[in-house]
Amino acid sequence: YAIIGNHVPVAAGHAFASKYTGDGKVTLCFLGDGAVGIGPTHEGMTLAGLWDLPVVFIVENNRYSMGTPLERTLPVEDITSRAPGYGMVGDRFTVSDPFQVRERIGAAVKRAREESQPTLIEVLTYRFRGHSMSDPAKYRGKGELEAFRARDPMEMTRRALLEVHGVSEAELDALDEQVIAEMDGAEQFADESPLPDPEHRFRNIIIETEETT
């Protein structure tokens, strides 16, 4: 979604649709630490807690939003301290490996699906590059960057696969190529797909009824 924070009410609406129709689906809504202070974020999470919606809000906290340190943008360090105010379960953890992330988010998904209970998760991570190509990331020191890179979960997982599980470099390279091919295929599919009919913009918004006399 292009507008920061505005997708949170959309996610709440999507989760409401699932609860209303009983389709058993759970909505996962990802946002950054820079979006938690946006008005629509508060509105969407308030509705999710008020209506007990099957949604999991996942805040990827990279400590800098677009380029400002977290302590200069939020009055509290723990974003999940807001969860009780929304009537949600809160879960906050520092990422150590992909399996840990799958387990913690999986528990929240299970809770949403079985109990229709929303969860606010804060995933403590780190961004190694600037926010965009025009961001040189001069707001942090080289020592900080190197310290976080030394415990990068993806690099630690790669080393574990090589040194503990006996996976070869060739196998990892082949896996990388497979993922790249999958992404390239998705991009090609999007480029080659026809543009939607302009009338589609009215679908699920306007209900036409026959006039009766």
Short mmCIF file of C-alpha atoms in Angstrom, two decimals, residues 5-23 25-29 40-41 43-49 51-57:
data_model
loop_
_atom_site.label_atom_id
_atom_site.label_comp_id
_atom_site.label_asym_id
_atom_site.label_seq_id
_atom_site.Cartn_x
_atom_site.Cartn_y
_atom_site.Cartn_z
CA GLY A 5 -0.22 3.45 7.81
CA ASN A 6 -3.33 3.72 5.65
CA HIS A 7 -3.28 0.00 4.93
CA VAL A 8 -4.02 -0.85 8.58
CA PRO A 9 -7.75 -0.01 8.35
CA VAL A 10 -7.81 -1.90 5.03
CA ALA A 11 -6.41 -4.95 6.84
CA ALA A 12 -9.04 -4.56 9.56
CA GLY A 13 -11.73 -4.45 6.87
CA HIS A 14 -10.31 -7.55 5.22
CA ALA A 15 -10.32 -9.39 8.55
CA PHE A 16 -13.88 -8.21 9.21
CA ALA A 17 -14.94 -9.72 5.88
CA SER A 18 -13.42 -13.06 6.93
CA LYS A 19 -15.22 -12.98 10.27
CA TYR A 20 -18.50 -11.94 8.62
CA THR A 21 -18.40 -14.66 5.96
CA GLY A 22 -16.77 -17.29 8.19
CA ASP A 23 -14.16 -18.22 5.58
CA LYS A 25 -8.89 -16.87 6.86
CA VAL A 26 -6.47 -14.72 8.85
CA THR A 27 -5.17 -11.35 7.69
CA LEU A 28 -1.47 -10.55 8.18
CA CYS A 29 -0.68 -6.83 8.14
CA PRO A 40 -5.14 5.39 10.51
CA THR A 41 -2.91 2.84 12.27
CA GLU A 43 -8.03 3.62 13.99
CA GLY A 44 -7.49 0.24 12.32
CA MET A 45 -6.07 -1.41 15.42
CA THR A 46 -8.84 0.02 17.58
CA LEU A 47 -11.46 -1.56 15.31
CA ALA A 48 -9.58 -4.86 15.26
CA GLY A 49 -9.62 -5.05 19.03
CA TRP A 51 -14.58 -6.29 16.92
CA ASP A 52 -12.24 -9.21 17.80
CA LEU A 53 -11.01 -9.54 14.25
CA PRO A 54 -8.81 -12.41 12.95
CA VAL A 55 -5.82 -10.23 12.11
CA VAL A 56 -2.13 -10.17 13.06
CA PHE A 57 -0.33 -6.83 12.92
#
